[in-house]
Amino acid sequence: MDAEDTGAAVAADGEAAGPGGQAGPGGPGEAEGMVAYDPAAPAPLGVVRGATGNAEVDARLERLSDVDHLTADGHIEVYEDVHRGLRETLTALDARPGPPAPPASPYDIRS
């Protein structure tokens, strides 16, 4: 993997380089205002979430954006919370009363 793949700038000697590929003013790898690339640091995944038309579901799915600010070990808690919420929302849809049953006809006697 090279510097372009990771988003990090690297000077010819392998040290982190400043903007434009130049080593920073304090020596190799010390660029002003440049933060070292950390592959374990939280980073947005860039996943686009479209509206579903159900406000409850949309709110649950919006919670997924919280993982953009967490390290990978914090993702599971958010995923489990969203899954639990979606399951509750789906269960609530099944529990809603439907239209009333038609009244039984007094002549509809079956033996």
Short mmCIF file of C-alpha atoms in Angstrom, two decimals:
data_model
loop_
_atom_site.label_atom_id
_atom_site.label_comp_id
_atom_site.label_asym_id
_atom_site.label_seq_id
_atom_site.Cartn_x
_atom_site.Cartn_y
_atom_site.Cartn_z
CA MET A 1 0.00 0.00 0.00
CA ASP A 2 1.49 3.38 -0.93
CA ALA A 3 0.89 6.90 0.39
CA GLU A 4 -1.90 7.56 -2.09
CA ASP A 5 -3.78 4.48 -0.88
CA THR A 6 -3.65 5.55 2.77
CA GLY A 7 -4.06 9.28 2.32
CA ALA A 8 -0.69 9.94 3.99
CA ALA A 9 2.06 11.93 2.36
CA VAL A 10 5.49 10.28 2.46
CA ALA A 11 8.85 11.89 1.63
CA ALA A 12 11.51 10.08 -0.41
CA ASP A 13 13.24 8.85 2.76
CA GLY A 14 10.04 7.19 4.00
CA GLU A 15 9.19 9.87 6.54
CA ALA A 16 5.86 11.69 6.51
CA ALA A 17 6.02 14.69 4.24
CA GLY A 18 4.30 18.03 4.37
CA PRO A 19 1.90 19.44 1.82
CA GLY A 20 3.17 19.01 -1.71
CA GLY A 21 5.38 16.08 -0.69
CA GLN A 22 8.01 18.27 1.00
CA ALA A 23 9.45 17.42 4.40
CA GLY A 24 8.28 19.80 7.12
CA PRO A 25 10.31 22.74 8.46
CA GLY A 26 11.28 20.95 11.68
CA GLY A 27 12.98 18.12 9.83
CA PRO A 28 11.79 15.01 8.04
CA GLY A 29 8.27 14.05 9.02
CA GLU A 30 7.45 17.26 10.89
CA ALA A 31 5.08 19.31 8.76
CA GLU A 32 3.24 22.30 10.14
CA GLY A 33 -0.40 21.50 10.81
CA MET A 34 -0.11 17.98 9.41
CA VAL A 35 -1.57 15.17 11.46
CA ALA A 36 0.08 11.77 11.12
CA TYR A 37 -2.04 9.13 9.43
CA ASP A 38 -3.40 6.64 11.94
CA PRO A 39 -5.14 3.65 10.32
CA ALA A 40 -6.84 2.81 13.64
CA ALA A 41 -8.32 6.29 14.06
CA PRO A 42 -12.05 6.77 13.52
CA ALA A 43 -12.92 7.81 9.97
CA PRO A 44 -16.23 8.29 8.19
CA LEU A 45 -17.22 5.30 6.08
CA GLY A 46 -19.02 7.49 3.56
CA VAL A 47 -22.08 5.23 3.41
CA VAL A 48 -25.10 7.09 2.04
CA ARG A 49 -28.35 6.34 3.84
CA GLY A 50 -31.52 7.14 1.94
CA ALA A 51 -34.87 7.91 3.51
CA THR A 52 -37.22 4.96 3.89
CA GLY A 53 -40.44 6.91 4.33
CA ASN A 54 -40.90 5.60 7.88
CA ALA A 55 -39.79 8.19 10.46
CA GLU A 56 -39.01 5.57 13.12
CA VAL A 57 -36.82 3.54 10.77
CA ASP A 58 -35.09 6.67 9.44
CA ALA A 59 -34.25 7.75 13.00
CA ARG A 60 -32.78 4.32 13.77
CA LEU A 61 -30.71 4.32 10.59
CA GLU A 62 -29.44 7.84 11.27
CA ARG A 63 -27.87 6.46 14.46
CA LEU A 64 -25.48 4.52 12.21
CA SER A 65 -23.65 7.78 11.52
CA ASP A 66 -22.36 7.63 15.12
CA VAL A 67 -19.86 4.94 14.10
CA ASP A 68 -18.01 7.53 11.98
CA HIS A 69 -16.64 8.99 15.21
CA LEU A 70 -15.86 5.75 17.04
CA THR A 71 -13.00 3.30 16.84
CA ALA A 72 -13.88 -0.10 15.41
CA ASP A 73 -14.36 -1.67 18.85
CA GLY A 74 -17.16 0.85 19.53
CA HIS A 75 -19.10 -0.03 16.37
CA ILE A 76 -20.70 -3.20 17.76
CA GLU A 77 -22.62 -1.29 20.44
CA VAL A 78 -24.13 1.06 17.85
CA TYR A 79 -24.93 -1.78 15.42
CA GLU A 80 -26.63 -3.80 18.17
CA ASP A 81 -28.62 -0.75 19.29
CA VAL A 82 -29.79 -0.04 15.73
CA HIS A 83 -30.65 -3.70 15.14
CA ARG A 84 -32.63 -3.87 18.39
CA GLY A 85 -34.51 -0.68 17.48
CA LEU A 86 -35.33 -1.89 13.98
CA ARG A 87 -36.56 -5.19 15.37
CA GLU A 88 -38.80 -3.36 17.87
CA THR A 89 -40.17 -1.15 15.09
CA LEU A 90 -40.91 -4.17 12.90
CA THR A 91 -42.56 -6.00 15.80
CA ALA A 92 -44.73 -2.95 16.49
CA LEU A 93 -45.95 -3.05 12.89
CA ASP A 94 -47.12 -6.63 13.41
CA ALA A 95 -48.89 -5.71 16.66
CA ARG A 96 -51.01 -2.91 15.17
CA PRO A 97 -54.67 -3.83 14.98
CA GLY A 98 -56.01 -4.46 11.54
CA PRO A 99 -59.51 -3.82 10.29
CA PRO A 100 -62.24 -5.44 12.35
CA ALA A 101 -63.40 -8.86 11.30
CA PRO A 102 -66.73 -8.95 9.50
CA PRO A 103 -69.63 -9.93 11.72
CA ALA A 104 -70.60 -13.57 11.57
CA SER A 105 -73.74 -14.26 9.64
CA PRO A 106 -76.43 -16.10 11.62
CA TYR A 107 -76.97 -18.24 8.51
CA ASP A 108 -73.30 -19.26 8.23
CA ILE A 109 -73.53 -22.41 10.28
CA ARG A 110 -70.97 -25.04 9.51
CA SER A 111 -70.89 -28.49 10.92
#
